[in-house]
Amino acid sequence: QVQLQESGPGLVKPSGTLSLTCAVSGGSISNNNWWTWIRQPPGKGLEWIGEIFHSGSTNNNPSLKSRVTISVDKSKNQFSLKLSSVTAADTAIYYCARRAVYYNYYYMDVWGKGSTVTVSS
Amino acid sequence: EIVLTQSPGTLSLSPGERATLSCRASQSVSSTYLAWYQQKPGQAPRLLIYGASSRATGIPDRFSGSGSGTDFTLTISRLEPEDFAVYYCQQYGSSPPMYTFGQGTKLEIK
């Protein structure tokens, strides 16, 4: 059973870069899945950040695109998120999730527990 | 970008009652692109329904999804105490490829 675990600094300074890693266990990151980042500001709803395939192909949210870098490390079975030029508006719980490739369906079926990131000086 | 609007914002019901949650899209969405999630406080979202009407693995049959085009519904036939949570709908759009979520419906105990 695939499990995901986010890790990274819980505090980032304004204008800095947020960096998170999602470790995949119980399965290979090279399987036929897309690996996704989603965030949730305190008390608010869900926002999709972007996704990556093991080949390195990515899709990102246009509203964040210029600040987002998602990468994959197959040797470590993990993928990562970098979000640059952060402000207080980027304070959120950051989730990694799996988007299984299944016919023409699009959904996230496995989620990490989430990593809280606060942007503050 | 397709916008999903969920209603009501908050739904107050008692255990044993039937819950009907709505998700309306700003333009037509393929049914295969529509999913529903449940989120409890302090937890990650959990997939309930994909393809508008298919239950995810392990989801009780009191949860059902329906709809097409711009109007989708999540129905919980008989509420159990553990069903009180926030529910989100999600859709996939292909141009450009991206996912959007509704703002959520909070299902609370009356």
mmCIF file of C-alpha atoms in Angstrom:
data_model
loop_
_atom_site.group_PDB
_atom_site.id
_atom_site.type_symbol
_atom_site.label_atom_id
_atom_site.label_comp_id
_atom_site.label_asym_id
_atom_site.label_seq_id
_atom_site.Cartn_x
_atom_site.Cartn_y
_atom_site.Cartn_z
ATOM 1 C CA GLN A 1 0.000 0.000 0.000
ATOM 2 C CA VAL A 2 1.507 3.295 -1.122
ATOM 3 C CA GLN A 3 2.127 5.870 1.595
ATOM 4 C CA LEU A 4 3.333 9.444 1.262
ATOM 5 C CA GLN A 5 5.206 11.552 3.808
ATOM 6 C CA GLU A 6 5.979 15.246 3.478
ATOM 7 C CA SER A 7 9.023 16.815 5.090
ATOM 8 C CA GLY A 8 10.649 20.207 5.168
ATOM 9 C CA PRO A 9 11.080 23.409 7.178
ATOM 10 C CA GLY A 10 7.982 24.598 8.983
ATOM 11 C CA LEU A 11 9.056 28.248 8.875
ATOM 12 C CA VAL A 12 10.197 30.221 5.845
ATOM 13 C CA LYS A 13 11.112 33.907 5.718
ATOM 14 C CA PRO A 14 9.262 36.266 3.375
ATOM 15 C CA SER A 15 10.864 36.478 -0.082
ATOM 16 C CA GLY A 16 12.575 33.151 0.583
ATOM 17 C CA THR A 17 12.025 29.766 -1.040
ATOM 18 C CA LEU A 18 9.776 27.098 0.401
ATOM 19 C CA SER A 19 11.177 23.587 -0.082
ATOM 20 C CA LEU A 20 9.315 20.368 0.645
ATOM 21 C CA THR A 21 9.939 16.734 -0.148
ATOM 22 C CA CYS A 22 7.458 13.890 -0.403
ATOM 23 C CA ALA A 23 8.800 10.404 0.255
ATOM 24 C CA VAL A 24 6.947 7.562 -1.463
ATOM 25 C CA SER A 25 6.886 4.193 0.290
ATOM 26 C CA GLY A 26 5.164 0.929 -0.517
ATOM 27 C CA GLY A 27 5.524 1.437 -4.243
ATOM 28 C CA SER A 28 7.767 2.861 -6.945
ATOM 29 C CA ILE A 29 7.588 6.469 -7.984
ATOM 30 C CA SER A 30 8.230 5.188 -11.504
ATOM 31 C CA ASN A 31 4.866 3.439 -11.654
ATOM 32 C CA ASN A 32 2.186 4.872 -13.908
ATOM 33 C CA ASN A 33 1.129 7.728 -11.626
ATOM 34 C CA TRP A 34 1.396 11.489 -11.422
ATOM 35 C CA TRP A 35 2.681 12.972 -8.185
ATOM 36 C CA THR A 36 0.924 16.072 -6.981
ATOM 37 C CA TRP A 37 1.241 19.002 -4.586
ATOM 38 C CA ILE A 38 -1.854 20.631 -3.083
ATOM 39 C CA ARG A 39 -2.060 23.260 -0.376
ATOM 40 C CA GLN A 40 -4.648 24.524 2.092
ATOM 41 C CA PRO A 41 -4.350 27.935 3.788
ATOM 42 C CA PRO A 42 -5.545 28.016 7.403
ATOM 43 C CA GLY A 43 -9.309 27.643 7.550
ATOM 44 C CA LYS A 44 -9.643 27.684 3.772
ATOM 45 C CA GLY A 45 -10.115 25.319 0.858
ATOM 46 C CA LEU A 46 -7.797 23.279 -1.325
ATOM 47 C CA GLU A 47 -5.566 24.662 -4.076
ATOM 48 C CA TRP A 48 -3.779 22.488 -6.610
ATOM 49 C CA ILE A 49 -0.141 23.522 -7.076
ATOM 50 C CA GLY A 50 1.170 21.118 -9.687
ATOM 51 C CA GLU A 51 2.116 17.572 -10.594
ATOM 52 C CA ILE A 52 5.012 15.589 -12.005
ATOM 53 C CA PHE A 53 5.404 12.277 -13.814
ATOM 54 C CA HIS A 54 8.467 10.106 -13.215
ATOM 55 C CA SER A 55 9.769 11.122 -16.632
ATOM 56 C CA GLY A 56 10.016 14.699 -15.365
ATOM 57 C CA SER A 57 6.985 16.055 -17.218
ATOM 58 C CA THR A 58 5.137 18.617 -15.148
ATOM 59 C CA ASN A 59 1.881 20.537 -15.076
ATOM 60 C CA ASN A 60 1.595 23.562 -12.809
ATOM 61 C CA ASN A 61 -1.149 25.906 -11.671
ATOM 62 C CA PRO A 62 -0.941 28.958 -13.972
ATOM 63 C CA SER A 63 -1.506 31.256 -11.002
ATOM 64 C CA LEU A 64 1.698 29.981 -9.377
ATOM 65 C CA LYS A 65 3.597 28.775 -12.401
ATOM 66 C CA SER A 66 6.482 31.210 -12.411
ATOM 67 C CA ARG A 67 7.284 30.499 -8.750
ATOM 68 C CA VAL A 68 6.856 26.718 -8.710
ATOM 69 C CA THR A 69 9.433 24.028 -9.419
ATOM 70 C CA ILE A 70 8.501 20.375 -8.997
ATOM 71 C CA SER A 71 11.162 17.722 -9.423
ATOM 72 C CA VAL A 72 11.502 13.970 -9.007
ATOM 73 C CA ASP A 73 14.362 11.868 -7.619
ATOM 74 C CA LYS A 74 13.791 8.305 -8.716
ATOM 75 C CA SER A 75 16.871 7.033 -6.884
ATOM 76 C CA LYS A 76 15.351 8.187 -3.584
ATOM 77 C CA ASN A 77 11.748 7.435 -4.562
ATOM 78 C CA GLN A 78 10.673 10.971 -3.752
ATOM 79 C CA PHE A 79 9.537 14.177 -5.349
ATOM 80 C CA SER A 80 9.942 17.771 -4.281
ATOM 81 C CA LEU A 81 8.363 21.207 -4.376
ATOM 82 C CA LYS A 82 10.099 24.558 -4.435
ATOM 83 C CA LEU A 83 8.058 27.748 -4.217
ATOM 84 C CA SER A 84 10.034 30.950 -4.568
ATOM 85 C CA SER A 85 9.420 34.544 -3.457
ATOM 86 C CA VAL A 86 7.021 33.464 -0.732
ATOM 87 C CA THR A 87 4.748 35.820 1.171
ATOM 88 C CA ALA A 88 2.380 35.368 4.088
ATOM 89 C CA ALA A 89 -0.258 34.283 1.557
ATOM 90 C CA ASP A 90 1.759 31.109 1.002
ATOM 91 C CA THR A 91 1.249 30.029 4.619
ATOM 92 C CA ALA A 92 -0.624 26.743 4.386
ATOM 93 C CA ILE A 93 -0.685 23.031 4.961
ATOM 94 C CA TYR A 94 1.067 21.458 1.987
ATOM 95 C CA TYR A 95 -0.062 17.994 0.925
ATOM 96 C CA CYS A 96 1.519 15.624 -1.500
ATOM 97 C CA ALA A 97 -0.779 13.180 -3.238
ATOM 98 C CA ARG A 98 -0.859 10.514 -5.920
ATOM 99 C CA ARG A 99 -2.924 10.919 -9.038
ATOM 100 C CA ALA A 100 -3.342 7.445 -10.451
ATOM 101 C CA VAL A 101 -3.485 7.089 -14.221
ATOM 102 C CA TYR A 102 -6.689 5.133 -14.670
ATOM 103 C CA TYR A 103 -8.501 5.308 -17.986
ATOM 104 C CA ASN A 104 -9.790 8.858 -18.363
ATOM 105 C CA TYR A 105 -10.345 9.475 -14.658
ATOM 106 C CA TYR A 106 -8.585 12.274 -12.803
ATOM 107 C CA TYR A 107 -8.488 12.129 -9.023
ATOM 108 C CA MET A 108 -6.045 11.959 -6.104
ATOM 109 C CA ASP A 109 -6.390 8.656 -4.275
ATOM 110 C CA VAL A 110 -3.460 8.646 -1.835
ATOM 111 C CA TRP A 111 -2.530 11.638 0.300
ATOM 112 C CA GLY A 112 0.227 12.461 2.738
ATOM 113 C CA LYS A 113 -0.672 13.759 6.192
ATOM 114 C CA GLY A 114 0.394 17.273 5.273
ATOM 115 C CA SER A 115 3.190 19.618 6.277
ATOM 116 C CA THR A 116 2.445 22.990 7.849
ATOM 117 C CA VAL A 117 4.516 25.834 6.455
ATOM 118 C CA THR A 118 4.392 29.328 7.923
ATOM 119 C CA VAL A 119 5.878 32.316 6.138
ATOM 120 C CA SER A 120 7.060 34.824 8.708
ATOM 121 C CA SER A 121 10.116 36.815 9.645
ATOM 122 C CA GLU B 1 -10.652 28.195 -15.792
ATOM 123 C CA ILE B 2 -13.683 26.256 -14.607
ATOM 124 C CA VAL B 3 -15.059 27.410 -11.257
ATOM 125 C CA LEU B 4 -16.839 24.957 -8.970
ATOM 126 C CA THR B 5 -19.462 26.325 -6.597
ATOM 127 C CA GLN B 6 -20.638 24.105 -3.763
ATOM 128 C CA SER B 7 -23.877 24.532 -1.886
ATOM 129 C CA PRO B 8 -24.892 24.882 0.766
ATOM 130 C CA GLY B 9 -21.881 26.293 2.563
ATOM 131 C CA THR B 10 -22.993 24.603 5.760
ATOM 132 C CA LEU B 11 -25.529 21.807 6.157
ATOM 133 C CA SER B 12 -26.917 20.995 9.594
ATOM 134 C CA LEU B 13 -28.461 17.537 9.897
ATOM 135 C CA SER B 14 -28.926 14.773 12.440
ATOM 136 C CA PRO B 15 -27.520 11.246 12.333
ATOM 137 C CA GLY B 16 -29.777 8.987 10.309
ATOM 138 C CA GLU B 17 -30.896 11.782 7.996
ATOM 139 C CA ARG B 18 -30.119 12.058 4.290
ATOM 140 C CA ALA B 19 -27.570 14.619 3.105
ATOM 141 C CA THR B 20 -27.533 16.117 -0.371
ATOM 142 C CA LEU B 21 -24.531 18.230 -1.356
ATOM 143 C CA SER B 22 -24.336 20.143 -4.623
ATOM 144 C CA CYS B 23 -21.396 21.055 -6.855
ATOM 145 C CA ARG B 24 -22.068 23.319 -9.817
ATOM 146 C CA ALA B 25 -19.483 24.007 -12.526
ATOM 147 C CA SER B 26 -19.186 27.278 -14.445
ATOM 148 C CA GLN B 27 -19.041 25.253 -17.678
ATOM 149 C CA SER B 28 -19.608 21.656 -18.637
ATOM 150 C CA VAL B 29 -17.301 19.087 -17.049
ATOM 151 C CA SER B 30 -16.722 15.548 -18.224
ATOM 152 C CA SER B 31 -18.083 13.151 -15.630
ATOM 153 C CA THR B 32 -14.799 11.256 -15.596
ATOM 154 C CA TYR B 33 -13.099 14.444 -14.421
ATOM 155 C CA LEU B 34 -15.257 14.969 -11.309
ATOM 156 C CA ALA B 35 -14.331 13.686 -7.834
ATOM 157 C CA TRP B 36 -15.483 14.165 -4.245
ATOM 158 C CA TYR B 37 -13.381 14.216 -1.072
ATOM 159 C CA GLN B 38 -14.109 14.185 2.645
ATOM 160 C CA GLN B 39 -11.897 16.069 5.085
ATOM 161 C CA LYS B 40 -12.064 15.809 8.853
ATOM 162 C CA PRO B 41 -10.344 18.314 11.169
ATOM 163 C CA GLY B 42 -6.593 17.824 11.299
ATOM 164 C CA GLN B 43 -6.637 15.196 8.552
ATOM 165 C CA ALA B 44 -5.833 15.079 4.878
ATOM 166 C CA PRO B 45 -8.700 14.829 2.405
ATOM 167 C CA ARG B 46 -9.924 11.322 1.587
ATOM 168 C CA LEU B 47 -11.173 10.298 -1.834
ATOM 169 C CA LEU B 48 -14.836 9.268 -1.763
ATOM 170 C CA ILE B 49 -16.078 9.343 -5.342
ATOM 171 C CA TYR B 50 -14.356 9.497 -8.720
ATOM 172 C CA GLY B 51 -15.821 9.681 -12.185
ATOM 173 C CA ALA B 52 -18.796 11.498 -10.625
ATOM 174 C CA SER B 53 -20.398 8.238 -9.435
ATOM 175 C CA SER B 54 -17.809 5.532 -8.695
ATOM 176 C CA ARG B 55 -17.038 4.867 -5.062
ATOM 177 C CA ALA B 56 -13.384 4.675 -4.095
ATOM 178 C CA THR B 57 -12.018 1.571 -2.428
ATOM 179 C CA GLY B 58 -13.396 1.053 1.067
ATOM 180 C CA ILE B 59 -16.057 3.774 0.868
ATOM 181 C CA PRO B 60 -19.411 2.681 2.361
ATOM 182 C CA ASP B 61 -22.340 2.364 -0.019
ATOM 183 C CA ARG B 62 -24.293 5.053 1.840
ATOM 184 C CA PHE B 63 -22.137 7.482 -0.175
ATOM 185 C CA SER B 64 -23.224 7.993 -3.766
ATOM 186 C CA GLY B 65 -22.449 10.481 -6.493
ATOM 187 C CA SER B 66 -24.472 11.547 -9.475
ATOM 188 C CA GLY B 67 -24.784 14.235 -12.081
ATOM 189 C CA SER B 68 -23.418 15.363 -15.400
ATOM 190 C CA GLY B 69 -22.580 18.500 -17.351
ATOM 191 C CA THR B 70 -22.535 21.341 -14.860
ATOM 192 C CA ASP B 71 -24.485 19.845 -11.937
ATOM 193 C CA PHE B 72 -23.160 17.142 -9.649
ATOM 194 C CA THR B 73 -24.437 15.778 -6.349
ATOM 195 C CA LEU B 74 -22.988 13.845 -3.452
ATOM 196 C CA THR B 75 -25.619 12.011 -1.417
ATOM 197 C CA ILE B 76 -25.149 10.367 1.958
ATOM 198 C CA SER B 77 -28.197 8.184 2.455
ATOM 199 C CA ARG B 78 -28.162 7.797 6.242
ATOM 200 C CA LEU B 79 -25.726 9.929 8.164
ATOM 201 C CA GLU B 80 -23.416 8.242 10.622
ATOM 202 C CA PRO B 81 -21.632 10.255 13.359
ATOM 203 C CA GLU B 82 -18.320 9.881 11.503
ATOM 204 C CA ASP B 83 -19.731 11.511 8.347
ATOM 205 C CA PHE B 84 -19.769 15.004 9.812
ATOM 206 C CA ALA B 85 -16.904 16.717 8.025
ATOM 207 C CA VAL B 86 -16.123 19.069 5.147
ATOM 208 C CA TYR B 87 -16.725 17.814 1.611
ATOM 209 C CA TYR B 88 -15.000 19.087 -1.529
ATOM 210 C CA CYS B 89 -15.684 18.479 -5.181
ATOM 211 C CA GLN B 90 -12.796 18.599 -7.659
ATOM 212 C CA GLN B 91 -12.589 18.752 -11.427
ATOM 213 C CA TYR B 92 -9.862 18.421 -14.011
ATOM 214 C CA GLY B 93 -9.531 20.815 -16.906
ATOM 215 C CA SER B 94 -7.311 20.013 -19.867
ATOM 216 C CA SER B 95 -6.601 23.448 -21.322
ATOM 217 C CA PRO B 96 -4.321 24.123 -19.562
ATOM 218 C CA PRO B 97 -4.041 20.925 -17.518
ATOM 219 C CA MET B 98 -5.094 21.774 -13.983
ATOM 220 C CA TYR B 99 -7.370 20.827 -11.132
ATOM 221 C CA THR B 100 -9.783 23.039 -9.261
ATOM 222 C CA PHE B 101 -11.719 22.419 -6.069
ATOM 223 C CA GLY B 102 -14.998 23.757 -4.836
ATOM 224 C CA GLN B 103 -14.929 25.883 -1.711
ATOM 225 C CA GLY B 104 -16.337 23.047 0.385
ATOM 226 C CA THR B 105 -19.540 22.173 2.222
ATOM 227 C CA LYS B 106 -19.358 21.742 5.961
ATOM 228 C CA LEU B 107 -21.698 19.022 7.197
ATOM 229 C CA GLU B 108 -22.378 19.609 10.871
ATOM 230 C CA ILE B 109 -24.443 17.875 13.513
ATOM 231 C CA LYS B 110 -27.761 19.554 14.189
#
